[in-house]
PDB file of N, CA and C in Angstrom:
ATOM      1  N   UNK E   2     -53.195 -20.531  49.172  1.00  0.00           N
ATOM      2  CA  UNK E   2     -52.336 -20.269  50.301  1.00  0.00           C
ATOM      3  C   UNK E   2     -52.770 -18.958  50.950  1.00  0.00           C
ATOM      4  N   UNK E   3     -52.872 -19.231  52.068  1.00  0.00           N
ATOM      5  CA  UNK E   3     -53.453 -18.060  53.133  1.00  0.00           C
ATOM      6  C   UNK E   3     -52.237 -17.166  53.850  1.00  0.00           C
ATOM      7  N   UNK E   4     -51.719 -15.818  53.401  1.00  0.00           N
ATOM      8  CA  UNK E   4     -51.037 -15.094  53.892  1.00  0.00           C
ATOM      9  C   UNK E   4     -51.038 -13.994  54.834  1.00  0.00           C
ATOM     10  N   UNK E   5     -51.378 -14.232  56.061  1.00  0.00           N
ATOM     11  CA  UNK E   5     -51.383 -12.902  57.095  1.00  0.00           C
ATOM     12  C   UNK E   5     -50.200 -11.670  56.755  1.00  0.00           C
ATOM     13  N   UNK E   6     -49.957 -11.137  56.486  1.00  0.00           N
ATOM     14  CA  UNK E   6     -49.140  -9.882  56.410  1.00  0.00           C
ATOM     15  C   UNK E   6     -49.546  -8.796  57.455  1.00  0.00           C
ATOM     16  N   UNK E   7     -48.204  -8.030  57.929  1.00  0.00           N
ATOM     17  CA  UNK E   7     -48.378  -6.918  59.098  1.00  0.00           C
ATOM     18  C   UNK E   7     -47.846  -6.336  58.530  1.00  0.00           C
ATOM     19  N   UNK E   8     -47.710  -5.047  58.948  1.00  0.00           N
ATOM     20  CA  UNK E   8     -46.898  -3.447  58.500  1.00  0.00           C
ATOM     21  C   UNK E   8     -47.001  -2.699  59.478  1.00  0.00           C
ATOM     22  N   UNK E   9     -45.692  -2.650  60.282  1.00  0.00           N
ATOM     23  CA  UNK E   9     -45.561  -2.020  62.122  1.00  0.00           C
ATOM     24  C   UNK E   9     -44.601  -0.993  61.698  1.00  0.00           C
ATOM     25  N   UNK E  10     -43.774  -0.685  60.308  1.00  0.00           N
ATOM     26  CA  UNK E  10     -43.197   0.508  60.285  1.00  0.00           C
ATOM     27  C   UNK E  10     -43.299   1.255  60.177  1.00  0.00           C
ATOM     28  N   UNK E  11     -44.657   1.995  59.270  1.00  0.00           N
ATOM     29  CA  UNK E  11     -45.106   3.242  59.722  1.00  0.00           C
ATOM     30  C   UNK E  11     -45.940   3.674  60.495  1.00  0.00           C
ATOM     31  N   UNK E  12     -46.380   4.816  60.264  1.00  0.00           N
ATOM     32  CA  UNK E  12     -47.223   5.539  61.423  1.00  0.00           C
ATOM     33  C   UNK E  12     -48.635   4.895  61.903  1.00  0.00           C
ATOM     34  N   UNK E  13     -48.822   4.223  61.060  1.00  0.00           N
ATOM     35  CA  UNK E  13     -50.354   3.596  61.010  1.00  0.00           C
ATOM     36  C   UNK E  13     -49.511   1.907  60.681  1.00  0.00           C
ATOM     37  N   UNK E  14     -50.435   1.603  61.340  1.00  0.00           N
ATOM     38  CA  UNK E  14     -50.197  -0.433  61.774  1.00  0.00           C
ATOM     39  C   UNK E  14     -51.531  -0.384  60.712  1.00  0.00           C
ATOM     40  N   UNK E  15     -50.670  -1.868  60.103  1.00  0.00           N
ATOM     41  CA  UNK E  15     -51.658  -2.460  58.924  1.00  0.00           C
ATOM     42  C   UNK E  15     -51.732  -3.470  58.578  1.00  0.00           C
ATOM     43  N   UNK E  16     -52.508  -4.517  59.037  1.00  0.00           N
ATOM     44  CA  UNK E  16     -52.702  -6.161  58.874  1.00  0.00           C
ATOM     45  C   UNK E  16     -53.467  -6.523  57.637  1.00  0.00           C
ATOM     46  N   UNK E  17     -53.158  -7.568  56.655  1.00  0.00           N
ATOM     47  CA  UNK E  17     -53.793  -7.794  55.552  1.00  0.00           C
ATOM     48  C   UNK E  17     -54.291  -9.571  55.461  1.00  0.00           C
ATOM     49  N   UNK E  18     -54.960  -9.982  55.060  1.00  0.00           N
ATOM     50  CA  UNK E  18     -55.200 -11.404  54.697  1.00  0.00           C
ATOM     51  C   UNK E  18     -55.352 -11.665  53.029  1.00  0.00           C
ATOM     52  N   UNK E  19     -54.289 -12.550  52.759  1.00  0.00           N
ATOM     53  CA  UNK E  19     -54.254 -12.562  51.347  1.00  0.00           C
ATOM     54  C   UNK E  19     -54.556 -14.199  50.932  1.00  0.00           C
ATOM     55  N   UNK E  20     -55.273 -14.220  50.286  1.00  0.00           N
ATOM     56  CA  UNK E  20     -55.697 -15.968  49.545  1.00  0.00           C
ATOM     57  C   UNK E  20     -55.249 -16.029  47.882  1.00  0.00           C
ATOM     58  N   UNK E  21     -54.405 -16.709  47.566  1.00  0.00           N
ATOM     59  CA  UNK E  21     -53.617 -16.715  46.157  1.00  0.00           C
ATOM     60  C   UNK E  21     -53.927 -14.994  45.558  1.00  0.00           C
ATOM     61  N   UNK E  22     -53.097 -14.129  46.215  1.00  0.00           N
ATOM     62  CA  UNK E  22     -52.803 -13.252  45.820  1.00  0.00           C
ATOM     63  C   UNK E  22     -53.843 -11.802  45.841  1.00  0.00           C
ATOM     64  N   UNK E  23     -55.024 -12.527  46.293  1.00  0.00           N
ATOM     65  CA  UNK E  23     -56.487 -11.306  46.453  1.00  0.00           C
ATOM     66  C   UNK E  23     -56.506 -11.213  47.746  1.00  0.00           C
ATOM     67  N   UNK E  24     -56.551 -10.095  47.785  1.00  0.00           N
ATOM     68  CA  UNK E  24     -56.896  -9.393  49.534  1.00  0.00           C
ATOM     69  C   UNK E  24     -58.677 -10.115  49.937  1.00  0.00           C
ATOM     70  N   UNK E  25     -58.307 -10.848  51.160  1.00  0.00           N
ATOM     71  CA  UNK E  25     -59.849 -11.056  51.329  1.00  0.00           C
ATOM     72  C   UNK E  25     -60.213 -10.292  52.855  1.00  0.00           C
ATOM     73  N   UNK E  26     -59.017  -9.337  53.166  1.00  0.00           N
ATOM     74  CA  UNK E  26     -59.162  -8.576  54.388  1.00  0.00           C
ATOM     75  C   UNK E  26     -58.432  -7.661  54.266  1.00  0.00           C
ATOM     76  N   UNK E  27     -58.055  -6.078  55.006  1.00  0.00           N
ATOM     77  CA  UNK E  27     -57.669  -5.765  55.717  1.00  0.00           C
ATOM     78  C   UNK E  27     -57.506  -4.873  56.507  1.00  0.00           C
ATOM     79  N   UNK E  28     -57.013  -4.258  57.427  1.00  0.00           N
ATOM     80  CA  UNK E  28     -57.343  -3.530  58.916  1.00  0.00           C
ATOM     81  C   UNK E  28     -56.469  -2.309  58.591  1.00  0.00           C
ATOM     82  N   UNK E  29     -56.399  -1.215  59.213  1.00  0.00           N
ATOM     83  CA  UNK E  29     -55.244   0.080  58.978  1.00  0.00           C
ATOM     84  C   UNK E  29     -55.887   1.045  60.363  1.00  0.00           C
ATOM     85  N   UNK E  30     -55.148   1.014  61.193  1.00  0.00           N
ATOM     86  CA  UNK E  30     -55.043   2.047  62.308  1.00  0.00           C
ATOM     87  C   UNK E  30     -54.015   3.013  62.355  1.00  0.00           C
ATOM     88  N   UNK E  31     -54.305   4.563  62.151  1.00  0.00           N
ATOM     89  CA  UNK E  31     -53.172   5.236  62.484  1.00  0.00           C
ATOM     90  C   UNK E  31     -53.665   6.342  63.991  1.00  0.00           C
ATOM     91  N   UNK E  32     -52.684   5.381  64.580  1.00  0.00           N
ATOM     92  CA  UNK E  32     -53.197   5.563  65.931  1.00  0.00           C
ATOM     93  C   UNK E  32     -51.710   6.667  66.772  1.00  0.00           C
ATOM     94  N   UNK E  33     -51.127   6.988  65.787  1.00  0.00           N
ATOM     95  CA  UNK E  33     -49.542   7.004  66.161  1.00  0.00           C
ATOM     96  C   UNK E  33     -48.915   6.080  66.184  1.00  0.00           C
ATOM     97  N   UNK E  34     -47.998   5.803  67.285  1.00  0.00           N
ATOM     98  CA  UNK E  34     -46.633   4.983  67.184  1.00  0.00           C
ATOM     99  C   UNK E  34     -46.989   3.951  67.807  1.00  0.00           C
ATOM    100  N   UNK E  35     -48.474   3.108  67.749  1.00  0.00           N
ATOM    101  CA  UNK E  35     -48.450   2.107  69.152  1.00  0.00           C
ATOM    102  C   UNK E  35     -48.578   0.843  68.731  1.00  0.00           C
ATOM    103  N   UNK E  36     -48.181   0.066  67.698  1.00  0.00           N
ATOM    104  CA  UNK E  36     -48.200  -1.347  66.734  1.00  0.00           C
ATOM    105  C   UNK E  36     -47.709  -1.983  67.756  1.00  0.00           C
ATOM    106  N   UNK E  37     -47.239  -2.317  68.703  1.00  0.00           N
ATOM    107  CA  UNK E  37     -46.924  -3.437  69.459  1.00  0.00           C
ATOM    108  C   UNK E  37     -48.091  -3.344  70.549  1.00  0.00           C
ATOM    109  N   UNK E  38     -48.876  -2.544  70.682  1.00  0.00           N
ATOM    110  CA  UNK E  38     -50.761  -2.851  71.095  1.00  0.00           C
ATOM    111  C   UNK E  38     -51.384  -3.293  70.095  1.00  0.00           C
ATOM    112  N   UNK E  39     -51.216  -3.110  68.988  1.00  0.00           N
ATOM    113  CA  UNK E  39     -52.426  -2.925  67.670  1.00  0.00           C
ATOM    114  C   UNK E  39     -52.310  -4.150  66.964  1.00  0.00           C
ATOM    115  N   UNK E  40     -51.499  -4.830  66.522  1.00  0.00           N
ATOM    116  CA  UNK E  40     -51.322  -5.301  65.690  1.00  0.00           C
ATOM    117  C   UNK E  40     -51.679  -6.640  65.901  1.00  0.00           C
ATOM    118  N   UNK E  41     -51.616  -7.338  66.945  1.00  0.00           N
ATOM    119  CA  UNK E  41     -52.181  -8.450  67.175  1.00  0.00           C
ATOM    120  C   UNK E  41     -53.479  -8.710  67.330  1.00  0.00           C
ATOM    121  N   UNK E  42     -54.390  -7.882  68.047  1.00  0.00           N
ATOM    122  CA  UNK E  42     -55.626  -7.468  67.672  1.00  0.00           C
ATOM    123  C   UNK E  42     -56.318  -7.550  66.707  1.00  0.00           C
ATOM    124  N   UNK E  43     -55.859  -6.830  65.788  1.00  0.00           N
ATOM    125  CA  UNK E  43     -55.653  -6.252  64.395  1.00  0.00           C
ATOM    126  C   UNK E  43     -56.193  -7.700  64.303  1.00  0.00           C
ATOM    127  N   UNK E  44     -55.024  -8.322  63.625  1.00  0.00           N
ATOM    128  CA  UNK E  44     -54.788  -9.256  63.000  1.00  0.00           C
ATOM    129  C   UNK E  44     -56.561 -10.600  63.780  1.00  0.00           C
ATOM    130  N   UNK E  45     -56.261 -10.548  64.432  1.00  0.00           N
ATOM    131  CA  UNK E  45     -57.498 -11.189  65.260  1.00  0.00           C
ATOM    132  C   UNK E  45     -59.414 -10.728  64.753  1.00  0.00           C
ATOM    133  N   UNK E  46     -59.060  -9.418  64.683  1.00  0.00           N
ATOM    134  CA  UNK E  46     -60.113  -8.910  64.357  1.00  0.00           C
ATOM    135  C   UNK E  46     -60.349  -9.545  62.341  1.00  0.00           C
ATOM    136  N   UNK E  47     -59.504  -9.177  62.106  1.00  0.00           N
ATOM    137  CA  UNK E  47     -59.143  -9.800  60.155  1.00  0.00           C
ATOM    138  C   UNK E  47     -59.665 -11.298  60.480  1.00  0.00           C
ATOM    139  N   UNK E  48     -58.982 -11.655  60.740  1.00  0.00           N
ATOM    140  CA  UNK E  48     -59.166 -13.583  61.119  1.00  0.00           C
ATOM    141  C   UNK E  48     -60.880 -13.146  61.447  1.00  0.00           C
ATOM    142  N   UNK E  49     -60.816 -13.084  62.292  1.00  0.00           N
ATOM    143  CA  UNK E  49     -62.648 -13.140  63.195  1.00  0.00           C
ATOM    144  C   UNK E  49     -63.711 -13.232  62.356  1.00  0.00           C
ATOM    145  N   UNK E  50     -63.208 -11.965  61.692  1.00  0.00           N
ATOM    146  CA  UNK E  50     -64.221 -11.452  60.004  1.00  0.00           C
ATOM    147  C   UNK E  50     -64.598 -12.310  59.297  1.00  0.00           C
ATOM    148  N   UNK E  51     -63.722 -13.402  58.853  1.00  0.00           N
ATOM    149  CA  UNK E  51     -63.455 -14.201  57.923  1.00  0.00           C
ATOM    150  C   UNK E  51     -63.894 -15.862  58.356  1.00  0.00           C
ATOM    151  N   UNK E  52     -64.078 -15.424  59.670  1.00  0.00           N
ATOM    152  CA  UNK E  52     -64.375 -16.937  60.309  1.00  0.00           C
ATOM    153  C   UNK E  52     -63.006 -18.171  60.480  1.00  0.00           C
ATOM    154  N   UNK E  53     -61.690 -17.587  60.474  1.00  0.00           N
ATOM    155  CA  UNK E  53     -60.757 -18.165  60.420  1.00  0.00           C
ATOM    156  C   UNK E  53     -59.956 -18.256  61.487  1.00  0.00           C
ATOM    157  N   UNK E  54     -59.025 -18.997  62.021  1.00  0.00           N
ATOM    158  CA  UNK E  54     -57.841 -18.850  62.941  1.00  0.00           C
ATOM    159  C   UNK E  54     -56.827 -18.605  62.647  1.00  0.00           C
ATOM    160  N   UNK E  55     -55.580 -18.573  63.508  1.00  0.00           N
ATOM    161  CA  UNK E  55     -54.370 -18.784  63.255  1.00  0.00           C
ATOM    162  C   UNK E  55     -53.858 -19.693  62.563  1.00  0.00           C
ATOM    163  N   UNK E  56     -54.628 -20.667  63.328  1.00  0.00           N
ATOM    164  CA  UNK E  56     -54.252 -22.235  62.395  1.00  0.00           C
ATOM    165  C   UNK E  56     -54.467 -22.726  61.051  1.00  0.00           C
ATOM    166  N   UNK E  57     -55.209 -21.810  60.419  1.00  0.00           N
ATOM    167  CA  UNK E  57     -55.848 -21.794  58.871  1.00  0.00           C
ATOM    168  C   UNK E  57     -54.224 -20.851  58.311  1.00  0.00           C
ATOM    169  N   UNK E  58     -53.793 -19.875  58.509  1.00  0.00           N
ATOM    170  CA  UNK E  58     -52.623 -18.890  57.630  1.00  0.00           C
ATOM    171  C   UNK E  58     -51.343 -19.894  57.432  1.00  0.00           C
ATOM    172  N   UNK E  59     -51.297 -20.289  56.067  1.00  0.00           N
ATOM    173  CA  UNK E  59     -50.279 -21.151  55.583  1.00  0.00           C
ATOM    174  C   UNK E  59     -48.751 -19.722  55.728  1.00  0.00           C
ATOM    175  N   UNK E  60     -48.965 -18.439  55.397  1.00  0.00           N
ATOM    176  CA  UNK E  60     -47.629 -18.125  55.651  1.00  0.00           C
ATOM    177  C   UNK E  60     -48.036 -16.612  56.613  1.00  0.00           C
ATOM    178  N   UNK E  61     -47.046 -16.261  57.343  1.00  0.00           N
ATOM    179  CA  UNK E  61     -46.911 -14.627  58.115  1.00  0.00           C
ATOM    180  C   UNK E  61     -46.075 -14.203  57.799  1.00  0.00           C
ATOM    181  N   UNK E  62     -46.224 -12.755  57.208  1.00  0.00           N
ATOM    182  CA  UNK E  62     -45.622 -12.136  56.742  1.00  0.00           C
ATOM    183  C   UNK E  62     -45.423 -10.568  57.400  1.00  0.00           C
ATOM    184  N   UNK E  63     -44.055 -10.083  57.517  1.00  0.00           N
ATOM    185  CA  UNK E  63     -43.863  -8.974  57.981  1.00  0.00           C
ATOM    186  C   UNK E  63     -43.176  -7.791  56.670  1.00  0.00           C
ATOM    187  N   UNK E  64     -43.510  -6.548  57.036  1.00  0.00           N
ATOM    188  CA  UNK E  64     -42.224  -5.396  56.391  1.00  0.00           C
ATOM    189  C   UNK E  64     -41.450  -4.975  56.877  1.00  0.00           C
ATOM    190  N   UNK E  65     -40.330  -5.004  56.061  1.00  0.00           N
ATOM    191  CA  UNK E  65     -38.809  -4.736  56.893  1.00  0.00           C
ATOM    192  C   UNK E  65     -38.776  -3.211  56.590  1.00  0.00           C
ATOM    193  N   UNK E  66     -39.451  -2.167  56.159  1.00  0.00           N
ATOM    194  CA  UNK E  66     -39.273  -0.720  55.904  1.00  0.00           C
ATOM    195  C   UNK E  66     -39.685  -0.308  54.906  1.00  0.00           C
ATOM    196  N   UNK E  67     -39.141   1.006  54.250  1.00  0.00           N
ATOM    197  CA  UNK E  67     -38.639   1.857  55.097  1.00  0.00           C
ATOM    198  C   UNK E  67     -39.405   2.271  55.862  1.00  0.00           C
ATOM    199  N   UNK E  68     -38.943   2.798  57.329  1.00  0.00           N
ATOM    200  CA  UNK E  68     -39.624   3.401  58.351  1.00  0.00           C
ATOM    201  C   UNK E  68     -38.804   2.957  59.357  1.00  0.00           C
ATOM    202  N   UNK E  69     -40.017   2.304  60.560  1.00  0.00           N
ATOM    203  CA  UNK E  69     -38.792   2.839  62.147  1.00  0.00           C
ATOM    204  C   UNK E  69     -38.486   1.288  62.037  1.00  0.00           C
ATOM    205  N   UNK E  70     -37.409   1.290  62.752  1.00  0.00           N
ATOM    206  CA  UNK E  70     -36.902  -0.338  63.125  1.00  0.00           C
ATOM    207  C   UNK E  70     -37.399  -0.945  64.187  1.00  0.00           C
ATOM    208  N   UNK E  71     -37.910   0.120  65.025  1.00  0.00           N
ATOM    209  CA  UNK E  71     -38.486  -0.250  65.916  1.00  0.00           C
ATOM    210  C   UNK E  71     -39.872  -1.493  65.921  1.00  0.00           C
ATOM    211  N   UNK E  72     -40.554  -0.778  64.505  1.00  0.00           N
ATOM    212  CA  UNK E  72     -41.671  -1.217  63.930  1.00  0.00           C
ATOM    213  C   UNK E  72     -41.264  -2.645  63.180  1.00  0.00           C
ATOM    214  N   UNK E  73     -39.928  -2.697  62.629  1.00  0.00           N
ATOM    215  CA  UNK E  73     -39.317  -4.248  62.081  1.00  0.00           C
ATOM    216  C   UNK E  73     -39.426  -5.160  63.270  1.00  0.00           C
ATOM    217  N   UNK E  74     -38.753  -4.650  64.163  1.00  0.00           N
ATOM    218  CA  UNK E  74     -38.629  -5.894  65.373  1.00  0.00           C
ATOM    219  C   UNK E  74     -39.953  -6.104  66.250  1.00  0.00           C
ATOM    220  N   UNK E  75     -41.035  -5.194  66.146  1.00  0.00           N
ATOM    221  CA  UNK E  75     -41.824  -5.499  66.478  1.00  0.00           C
ATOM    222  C   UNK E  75     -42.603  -6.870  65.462  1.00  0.00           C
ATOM    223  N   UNK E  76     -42.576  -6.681  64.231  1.00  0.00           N
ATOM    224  CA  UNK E  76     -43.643  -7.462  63.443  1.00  0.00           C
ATOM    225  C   UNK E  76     -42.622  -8.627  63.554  1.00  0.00           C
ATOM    226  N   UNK E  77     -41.261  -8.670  63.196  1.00  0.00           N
ATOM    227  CA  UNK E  77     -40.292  -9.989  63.054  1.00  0.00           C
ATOM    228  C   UNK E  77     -41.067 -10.726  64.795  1.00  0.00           C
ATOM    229  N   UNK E  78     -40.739  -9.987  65.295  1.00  0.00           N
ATOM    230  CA  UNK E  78     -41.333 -10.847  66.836  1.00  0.00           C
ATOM    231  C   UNK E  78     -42.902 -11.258  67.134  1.00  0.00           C
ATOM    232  N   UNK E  79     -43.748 -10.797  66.164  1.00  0.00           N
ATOM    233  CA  UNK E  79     -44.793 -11.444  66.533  1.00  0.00           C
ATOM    234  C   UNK E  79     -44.911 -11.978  65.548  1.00  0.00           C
ATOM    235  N   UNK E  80     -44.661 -12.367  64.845  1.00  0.00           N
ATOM    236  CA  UNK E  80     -44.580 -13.299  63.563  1.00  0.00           C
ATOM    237  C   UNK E  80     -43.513 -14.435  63.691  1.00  0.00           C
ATOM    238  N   UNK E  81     -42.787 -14.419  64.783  1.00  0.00           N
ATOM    239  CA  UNK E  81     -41.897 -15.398  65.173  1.00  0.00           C
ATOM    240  C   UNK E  81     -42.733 -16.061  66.159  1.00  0.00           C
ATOM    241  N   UNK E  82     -43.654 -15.164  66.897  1.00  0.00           N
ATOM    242  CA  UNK E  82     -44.261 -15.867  68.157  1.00  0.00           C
ATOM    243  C   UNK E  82     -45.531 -16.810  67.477  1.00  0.00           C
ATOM    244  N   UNK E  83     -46.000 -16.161  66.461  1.00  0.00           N
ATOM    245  CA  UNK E  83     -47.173 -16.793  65.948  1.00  0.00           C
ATOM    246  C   UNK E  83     -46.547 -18.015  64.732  1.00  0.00           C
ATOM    247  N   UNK E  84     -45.695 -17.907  64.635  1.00  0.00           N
ATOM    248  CA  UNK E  84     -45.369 -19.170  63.784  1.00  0.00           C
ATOM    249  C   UNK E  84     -45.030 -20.345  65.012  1.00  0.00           C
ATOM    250  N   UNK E  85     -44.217 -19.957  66.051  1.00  0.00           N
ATOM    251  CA  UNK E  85     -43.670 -21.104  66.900  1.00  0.00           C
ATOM    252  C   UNK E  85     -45.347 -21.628  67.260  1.00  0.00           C
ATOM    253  N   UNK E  86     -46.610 -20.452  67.936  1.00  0.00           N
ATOM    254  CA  UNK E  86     -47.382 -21.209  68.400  1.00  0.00           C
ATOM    255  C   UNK E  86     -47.775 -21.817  67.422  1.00  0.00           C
TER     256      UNK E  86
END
């Protein structure tokens, strides 16, 4: 099972790709506060690496904290957008 994971609550945005439990990717920008630029990218760039799509990640996964909430509703929303597509 193929798990995209994000991390938009702290200071640095951090996308991971996980296959039964081993990291086979992942990305870390601390760029300041700007994960709702970064993170989809991010995540694109991980996929790219790997020769994979969207359509290959059996689950997306976000962190709910601690940190800003701002950074929760960012990852809950693109992880809502990328599951509907």
């Amino acid at each position: 099972m193929k798990i995209l994971a994000f991390d938009g609550t702290a200071k640095a945005a951090s996308v991971a790709l996980l296959e039964d439990g081993k990291i086979l990717a992942s990305y870390t920008v601390d760029n300041g506060l700007t994960q709702s630029e970064l993170l989809l990218p991010m995540a694109e760039s991980v996929l790219k690496s790997l020769k994979l799509e969207f359509s290959d990640v059996d689950v997306f996964a976000t962190s709910v904290g601690p940190g800003s909430f701002t950074g929760v509703r960012i990852g809950v929303s693109l992880i809502k957008g990328l599951a509907f597509g």
